[in-house]
Short mmCIF file of C-alpha atoms in Angstrom, two decimals:
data_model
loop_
_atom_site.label_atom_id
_atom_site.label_comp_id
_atom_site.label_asym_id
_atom_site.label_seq_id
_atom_site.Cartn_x
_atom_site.Cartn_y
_atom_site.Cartn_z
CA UNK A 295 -32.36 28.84 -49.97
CA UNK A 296 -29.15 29.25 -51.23
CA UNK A 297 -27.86 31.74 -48.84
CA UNK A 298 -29.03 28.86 -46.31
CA UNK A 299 -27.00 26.01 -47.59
CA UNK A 300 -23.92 28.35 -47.92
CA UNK A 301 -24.00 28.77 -44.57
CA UNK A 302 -24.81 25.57 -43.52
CA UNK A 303 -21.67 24.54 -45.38
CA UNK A 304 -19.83 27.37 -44.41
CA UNK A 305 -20.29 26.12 -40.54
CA UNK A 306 -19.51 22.76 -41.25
CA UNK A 307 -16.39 23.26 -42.70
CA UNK A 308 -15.48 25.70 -39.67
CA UNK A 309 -16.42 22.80 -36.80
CA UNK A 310 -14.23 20.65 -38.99
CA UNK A 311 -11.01 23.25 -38.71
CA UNK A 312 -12.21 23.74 -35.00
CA UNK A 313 -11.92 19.95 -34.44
CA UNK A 314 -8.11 20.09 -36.24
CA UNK A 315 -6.92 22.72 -34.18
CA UNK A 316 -6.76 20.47 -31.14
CA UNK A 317 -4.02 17.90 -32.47
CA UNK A 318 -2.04 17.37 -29.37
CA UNK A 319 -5.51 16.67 -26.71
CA UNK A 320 -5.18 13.03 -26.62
CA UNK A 321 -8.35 11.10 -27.31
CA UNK A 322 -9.89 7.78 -25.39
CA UNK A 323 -9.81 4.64 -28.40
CA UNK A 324 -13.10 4.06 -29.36
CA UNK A 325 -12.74 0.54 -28.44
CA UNK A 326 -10.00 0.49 -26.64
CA UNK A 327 -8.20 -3.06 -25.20
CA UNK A 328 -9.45 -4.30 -21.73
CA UNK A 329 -6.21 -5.40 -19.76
CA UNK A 330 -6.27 -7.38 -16.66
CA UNK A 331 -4.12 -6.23 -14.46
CA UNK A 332 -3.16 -7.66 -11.03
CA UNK A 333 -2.67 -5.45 -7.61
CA UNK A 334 -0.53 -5.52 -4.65
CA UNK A 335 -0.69 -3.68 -1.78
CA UNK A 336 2.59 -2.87 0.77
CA UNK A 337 3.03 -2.11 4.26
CA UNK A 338 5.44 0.62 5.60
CA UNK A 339 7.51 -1.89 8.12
CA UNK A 340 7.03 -0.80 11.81
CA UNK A 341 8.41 -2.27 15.59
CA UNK A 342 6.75 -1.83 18.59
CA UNK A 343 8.99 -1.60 21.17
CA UNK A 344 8.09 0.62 24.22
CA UNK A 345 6.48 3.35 21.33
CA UNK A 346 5.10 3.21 18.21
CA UNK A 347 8.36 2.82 16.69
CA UNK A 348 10.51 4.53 13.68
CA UNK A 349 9.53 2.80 10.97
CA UNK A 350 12.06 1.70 8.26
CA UNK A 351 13.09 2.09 5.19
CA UNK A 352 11.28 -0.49 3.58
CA UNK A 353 7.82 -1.91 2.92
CA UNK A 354 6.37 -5.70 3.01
CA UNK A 355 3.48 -7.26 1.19
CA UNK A 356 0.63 -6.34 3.03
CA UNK A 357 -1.55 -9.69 4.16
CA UNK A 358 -4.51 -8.86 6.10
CA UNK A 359 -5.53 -10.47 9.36
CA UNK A 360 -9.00 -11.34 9.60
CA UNK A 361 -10.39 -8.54 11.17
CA UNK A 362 -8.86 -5.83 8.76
CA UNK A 363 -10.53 -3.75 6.14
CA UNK A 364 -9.32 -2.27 3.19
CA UNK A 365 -10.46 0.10 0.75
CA UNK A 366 -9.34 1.13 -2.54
CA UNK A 367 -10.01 3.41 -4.93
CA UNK A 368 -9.53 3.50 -8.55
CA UNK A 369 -9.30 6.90 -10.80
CA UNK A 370 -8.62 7.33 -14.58
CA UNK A 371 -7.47 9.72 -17.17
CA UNK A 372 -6.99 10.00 -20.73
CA UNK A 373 -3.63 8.79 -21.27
CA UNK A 374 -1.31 11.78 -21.79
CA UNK A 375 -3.15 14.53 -20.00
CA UNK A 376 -2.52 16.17 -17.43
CA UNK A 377 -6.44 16.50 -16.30
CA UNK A 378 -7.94 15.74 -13.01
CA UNK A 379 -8.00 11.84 -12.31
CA UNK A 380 -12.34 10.41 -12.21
CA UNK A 381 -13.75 7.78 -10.34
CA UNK A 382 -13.39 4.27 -12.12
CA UNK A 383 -13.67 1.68 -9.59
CA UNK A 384 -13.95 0.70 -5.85
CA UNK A 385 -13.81 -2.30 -3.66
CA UNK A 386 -13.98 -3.11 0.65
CA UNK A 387 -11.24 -5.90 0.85
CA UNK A 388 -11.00 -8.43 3.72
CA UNK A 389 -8.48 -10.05 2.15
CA UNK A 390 -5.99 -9.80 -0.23
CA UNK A 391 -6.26 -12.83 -2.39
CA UNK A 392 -5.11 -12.35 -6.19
CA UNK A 393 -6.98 -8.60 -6.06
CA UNK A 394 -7.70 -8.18 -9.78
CA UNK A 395 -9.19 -5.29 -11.79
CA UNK A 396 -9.23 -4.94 -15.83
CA UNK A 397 -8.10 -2.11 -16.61
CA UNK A 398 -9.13 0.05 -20.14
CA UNK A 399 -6.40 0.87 -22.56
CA UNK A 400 -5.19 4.70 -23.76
CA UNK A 401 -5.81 5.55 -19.85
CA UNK A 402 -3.64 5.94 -16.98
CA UNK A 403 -5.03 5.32 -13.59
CA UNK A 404 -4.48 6.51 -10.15
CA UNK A 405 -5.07 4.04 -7.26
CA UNK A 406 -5.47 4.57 -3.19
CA UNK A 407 -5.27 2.29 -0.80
CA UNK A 408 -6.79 2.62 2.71
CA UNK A 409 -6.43 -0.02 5.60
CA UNK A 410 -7.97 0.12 8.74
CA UNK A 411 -6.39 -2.30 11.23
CA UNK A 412 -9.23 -4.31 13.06
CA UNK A 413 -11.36 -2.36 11.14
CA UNK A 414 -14.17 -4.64 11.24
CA UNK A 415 -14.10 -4.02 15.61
CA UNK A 416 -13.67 -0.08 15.23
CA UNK A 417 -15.80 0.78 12.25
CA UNK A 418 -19.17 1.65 12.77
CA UNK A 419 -21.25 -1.38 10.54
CA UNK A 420 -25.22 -2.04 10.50
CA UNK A 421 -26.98 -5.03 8.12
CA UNK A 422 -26.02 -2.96 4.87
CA UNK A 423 -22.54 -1.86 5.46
CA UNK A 424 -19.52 -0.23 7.45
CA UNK A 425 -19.49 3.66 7.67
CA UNK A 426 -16.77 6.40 7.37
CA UNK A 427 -13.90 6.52 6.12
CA UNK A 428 -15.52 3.68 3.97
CA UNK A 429 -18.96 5.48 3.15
CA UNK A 430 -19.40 5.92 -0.50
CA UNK A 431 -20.47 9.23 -2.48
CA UNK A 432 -24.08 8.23 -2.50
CA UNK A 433 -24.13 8.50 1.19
CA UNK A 434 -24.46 4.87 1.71
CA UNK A 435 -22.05 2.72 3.65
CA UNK A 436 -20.50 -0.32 2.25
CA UNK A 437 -20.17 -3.67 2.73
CA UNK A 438 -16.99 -6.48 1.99
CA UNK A 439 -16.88 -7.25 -1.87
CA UNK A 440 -13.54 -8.42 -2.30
CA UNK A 441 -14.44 -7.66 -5.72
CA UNK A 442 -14.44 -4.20 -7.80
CA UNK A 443 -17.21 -2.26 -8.85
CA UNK A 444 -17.10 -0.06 -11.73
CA UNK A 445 -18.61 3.19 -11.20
CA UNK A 446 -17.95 6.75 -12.78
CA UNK A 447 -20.49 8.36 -9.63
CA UNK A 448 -20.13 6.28 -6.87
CA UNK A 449 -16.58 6.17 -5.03
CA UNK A 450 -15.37 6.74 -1.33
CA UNK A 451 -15.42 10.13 -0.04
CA UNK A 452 -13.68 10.00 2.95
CA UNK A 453 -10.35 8.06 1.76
CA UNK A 454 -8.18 10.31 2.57
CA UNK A 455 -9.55 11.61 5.42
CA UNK A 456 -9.76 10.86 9.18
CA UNK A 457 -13.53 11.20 9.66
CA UNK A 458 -14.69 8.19 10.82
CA UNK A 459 -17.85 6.38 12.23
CA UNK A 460 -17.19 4.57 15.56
CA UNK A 461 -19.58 2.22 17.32
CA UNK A 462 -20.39 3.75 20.56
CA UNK A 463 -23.34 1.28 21.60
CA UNK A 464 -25.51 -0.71 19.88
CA UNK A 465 -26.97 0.36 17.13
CA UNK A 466 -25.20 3.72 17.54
CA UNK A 467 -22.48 5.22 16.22
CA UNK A 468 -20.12 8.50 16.90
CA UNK A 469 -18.04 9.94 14.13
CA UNK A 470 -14.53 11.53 14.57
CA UNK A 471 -11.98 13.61 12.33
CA UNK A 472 -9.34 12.02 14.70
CA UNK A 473 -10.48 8.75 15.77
CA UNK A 474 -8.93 5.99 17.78
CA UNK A 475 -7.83 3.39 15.09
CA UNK A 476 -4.45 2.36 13.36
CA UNK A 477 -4.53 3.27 9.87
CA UNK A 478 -2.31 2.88 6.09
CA UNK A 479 -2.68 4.98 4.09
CA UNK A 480 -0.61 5.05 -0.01
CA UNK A 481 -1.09 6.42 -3.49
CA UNK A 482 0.27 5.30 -7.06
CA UNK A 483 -0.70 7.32 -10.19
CA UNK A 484 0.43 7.29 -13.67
CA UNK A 485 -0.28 3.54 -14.43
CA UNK A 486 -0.49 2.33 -17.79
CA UNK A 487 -1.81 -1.00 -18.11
CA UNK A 488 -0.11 -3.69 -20.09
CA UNK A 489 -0.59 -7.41 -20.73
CA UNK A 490 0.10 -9.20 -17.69
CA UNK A 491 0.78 -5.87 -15.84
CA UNK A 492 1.07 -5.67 -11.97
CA UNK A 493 0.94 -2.74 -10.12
CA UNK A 494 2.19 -1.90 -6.08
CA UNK A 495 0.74 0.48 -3.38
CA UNK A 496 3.03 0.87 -0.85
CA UNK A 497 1.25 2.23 2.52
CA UNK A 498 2.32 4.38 5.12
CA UNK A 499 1.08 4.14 8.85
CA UNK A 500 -0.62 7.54 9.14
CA UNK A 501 -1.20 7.64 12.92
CA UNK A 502 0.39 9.01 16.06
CA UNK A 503 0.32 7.67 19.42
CA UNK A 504 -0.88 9.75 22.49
CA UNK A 505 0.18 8.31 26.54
CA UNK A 506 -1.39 10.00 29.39
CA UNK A 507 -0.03 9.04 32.88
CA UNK A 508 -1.79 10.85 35.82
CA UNK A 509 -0.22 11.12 39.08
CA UNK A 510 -1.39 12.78 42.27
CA UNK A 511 -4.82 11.48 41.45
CA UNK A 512 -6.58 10.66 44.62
CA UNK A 513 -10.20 11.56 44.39
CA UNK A 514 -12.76 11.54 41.19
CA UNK A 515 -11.92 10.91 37.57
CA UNK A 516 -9.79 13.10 35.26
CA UNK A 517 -11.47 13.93 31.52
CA UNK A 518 -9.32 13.76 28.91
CA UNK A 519 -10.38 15.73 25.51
CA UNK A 520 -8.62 15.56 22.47
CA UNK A 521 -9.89 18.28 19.68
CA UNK A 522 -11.98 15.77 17.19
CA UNK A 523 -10.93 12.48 19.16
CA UNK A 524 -12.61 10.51 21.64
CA UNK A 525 -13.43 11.54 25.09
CA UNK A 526 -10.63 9.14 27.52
CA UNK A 527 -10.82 8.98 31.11
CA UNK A 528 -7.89 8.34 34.44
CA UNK A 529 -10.15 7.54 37.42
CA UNK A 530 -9.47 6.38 41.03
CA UNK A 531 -12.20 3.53 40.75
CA UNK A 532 -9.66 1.95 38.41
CA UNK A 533 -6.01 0.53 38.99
CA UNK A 534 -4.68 2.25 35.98
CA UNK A 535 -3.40 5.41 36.18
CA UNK A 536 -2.39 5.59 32.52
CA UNK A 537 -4.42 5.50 29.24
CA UNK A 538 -2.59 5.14 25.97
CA UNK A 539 -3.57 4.45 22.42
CA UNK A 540 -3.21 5.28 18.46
CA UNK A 541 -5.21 8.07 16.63
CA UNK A 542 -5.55 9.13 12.87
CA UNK A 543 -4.80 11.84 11.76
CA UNK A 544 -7.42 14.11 10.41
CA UNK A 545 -5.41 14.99 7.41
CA UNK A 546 -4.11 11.26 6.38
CA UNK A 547 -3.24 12.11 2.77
CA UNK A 548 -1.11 14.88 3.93
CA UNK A 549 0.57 12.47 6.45
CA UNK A 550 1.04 9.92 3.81
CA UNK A 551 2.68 12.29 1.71
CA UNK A 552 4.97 13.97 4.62
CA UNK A 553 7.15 11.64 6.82
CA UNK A 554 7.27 14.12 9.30
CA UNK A 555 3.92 15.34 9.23
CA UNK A 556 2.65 16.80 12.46
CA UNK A 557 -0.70 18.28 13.57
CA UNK A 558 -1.24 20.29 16.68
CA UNK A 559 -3.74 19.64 18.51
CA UNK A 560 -5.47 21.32 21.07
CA UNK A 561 -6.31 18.62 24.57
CA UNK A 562 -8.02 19.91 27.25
CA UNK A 563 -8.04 18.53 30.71
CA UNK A 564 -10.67 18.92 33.60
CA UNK A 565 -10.53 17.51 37.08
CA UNK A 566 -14.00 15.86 38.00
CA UNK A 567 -13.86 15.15 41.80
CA UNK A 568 -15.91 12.60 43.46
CA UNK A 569 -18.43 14.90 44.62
CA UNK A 570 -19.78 16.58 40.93
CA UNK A 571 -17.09 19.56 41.35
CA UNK A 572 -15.45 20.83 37.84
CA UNK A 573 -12.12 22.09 38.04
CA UNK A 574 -10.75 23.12 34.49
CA UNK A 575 -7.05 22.19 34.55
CA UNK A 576 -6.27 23.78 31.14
CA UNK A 577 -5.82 23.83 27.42
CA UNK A 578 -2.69 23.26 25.79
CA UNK A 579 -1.85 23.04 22.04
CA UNK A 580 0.54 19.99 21.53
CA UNK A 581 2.27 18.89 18.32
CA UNK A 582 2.06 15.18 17.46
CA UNK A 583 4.12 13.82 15.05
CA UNK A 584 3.40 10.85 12.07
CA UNK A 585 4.47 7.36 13.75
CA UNK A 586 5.77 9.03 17.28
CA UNK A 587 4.71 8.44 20.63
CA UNK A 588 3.57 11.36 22.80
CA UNK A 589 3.65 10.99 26.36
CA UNK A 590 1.61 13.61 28.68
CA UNK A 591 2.48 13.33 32.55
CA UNK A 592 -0.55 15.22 34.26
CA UNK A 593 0.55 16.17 37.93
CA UNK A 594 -2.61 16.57 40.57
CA UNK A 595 -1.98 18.32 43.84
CA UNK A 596 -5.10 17.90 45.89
CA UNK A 597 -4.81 21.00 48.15
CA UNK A 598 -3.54 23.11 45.03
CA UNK A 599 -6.04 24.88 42.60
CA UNK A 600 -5.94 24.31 38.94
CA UNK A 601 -2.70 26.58 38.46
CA UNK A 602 -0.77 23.91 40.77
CA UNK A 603 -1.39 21.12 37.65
CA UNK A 604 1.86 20.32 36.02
CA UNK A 605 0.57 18.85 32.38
CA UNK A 606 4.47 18.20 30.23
CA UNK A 607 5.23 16.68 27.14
CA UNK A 608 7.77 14.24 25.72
CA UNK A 609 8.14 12.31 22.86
CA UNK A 610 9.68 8.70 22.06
CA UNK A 611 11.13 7.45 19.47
CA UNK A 612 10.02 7.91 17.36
CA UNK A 613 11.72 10.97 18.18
CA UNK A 614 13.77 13.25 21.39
CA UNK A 615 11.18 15.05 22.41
CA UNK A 616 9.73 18.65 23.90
CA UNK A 617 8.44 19.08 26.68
CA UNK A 618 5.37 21.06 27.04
CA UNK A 619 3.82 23.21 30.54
CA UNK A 620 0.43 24.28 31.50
#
């Protein structure tokens, strides 16, 4: 028995020097100070002149229209450490109205922002709740709050991330790692709430702009496929011989991060004449840029085969551009 309780004291006294030979890992308070803290979200500042414009140096206070959705994400940490950020809080914005959160004290907090312009048009949404990029971890989509919810479990998954759920008839939906919607994307970490603290996101526009203009087209429809985007066509039953529009990227963190951030993409384009032949007119890799304009000219020559196609590349400025040849 008293072998028993020498031990037991023995291995108290060594979890107490265990405990003391941590001093520097910072602790959460045991009841630590709620702070309300108020948040603000900024646009990056883009024209549209014949492009998607060069955007400038500086950012504006974002104010929704009334079709726009945005999503943001709040993460924590012990204050002082240098440990992966966890899920705090979350909230589907349709406005942004005095956007409030308390905050805990003796933790510093990471937030994301994601807009979606028109969202509420291009996201995917049934009775309980729009879809990616604003699905939640629990694999349930998510409606408007305006409002935060804390949650240590549940929190978006696809924030920083192009894959997206598009309508694509009713009651239907189609997802995409590069869909066709105008997104923001920002980041602000480190923040240490105070009494009457505010704290900014400023957003980037983390899209790129792809033109097709067909010429030469005189019979059928060309199909236009853009590696994880949506299927466009250039047909003859139509006036228009040019499609044009804005994608996200699939990596929109990265393109947050990198003003210059490209991805190349591979688009493949196939002739579909008027009576059910295929004619493959080629693959080509082309680099699209953050914020730039990419124009492809697609030459048909109706008594040529596929090698007489002339698919080129140019960019706008945003930007000089290459020029790229099937």
């Amino acid at each position: 028995m008293r072998k028993l309780l020498t031990c037991c004291l023995l291995a108290g006294l060594l979890f107490s020097c265990s405990k003391k030979s941590n001093p520097d890992t910072p602790a959460p308070e045991e009841h630590p100070k709620t702070y309300t803290v108020k948040l603000g979200v900024a646009a990056e500042i883009t024209e549209v002149k014949s492009s998607l414009s060069a955007s400038q140096a500086t950012a504006t206070p974002l104010v929704l229209a009334s079709n726009d959705l945005m999503a943001i994400q709040v993460y924590s940490r012990v204050q002082g450490t240098a440990g992966t950020y966890n899920p705090f809080a979350y909230a589907l914005f349709d406005n942004t109205g005095n956007i409030s959160l308390g905050l805990l004290g003796g933790y510093e907090y990471k937030f994301v922002a994601n807009i979606v312009v028109d969202g509420k048009t291009k996201i995917y949404h049934s009775y309980n709740g729009y879809g990616a990029p604003f699905s939640l971890s629990n694999l349930t989509t998510n409606n408007v709050t305006n409002n935060f919810i804390t949650s240590a479990t549940v929190y978006y998954i696809n924030i920083e991330y192009g894959y997206s759920y598009l309508p694509s008839g009713l009651s239907s939906s189609s997802y995409y790692y590069r869909p066709n919607i105008d997104r923001y994307y920002g980041e602000t970490a480190g923040y240490v709430p105070s009494e009457n603290g505010t704290v900014t996101v400023n957003t980037k526009r983390t899209v790129f702009g792809a033109k097709f203009v067909a010429s030469g087209l005189t019979d059928g429809q060309l199909k236009i496929e853009m590696k994880d985007g949506p299927t466009q066509y250039i047909s003859t039953t139509t006036p228009a011989t040019t499609i044009q529009d804005i994608f996200s990227f699939h990596q929109v963190q990265q393109a947050w991060a990198t003003d210059t951030y490209t991805e190349t993409i591979p688009v493949t384009i196939t002739w579909i004449k008027s009576d059910a032949t295929v004619v493959p007119l080629g693959t080509k890799d082309i680099t699209f840029q953050r914020n730039m304009l990419s124009t492809i000219n697609i030459t048909v020559s109706n008594t040529s085969r596929s090698s007489g196609v002339a698919i080129t590349q140019e960019s706008t400025p945003m930007g000089t551009g290459t020029t790229t040849n099937f």
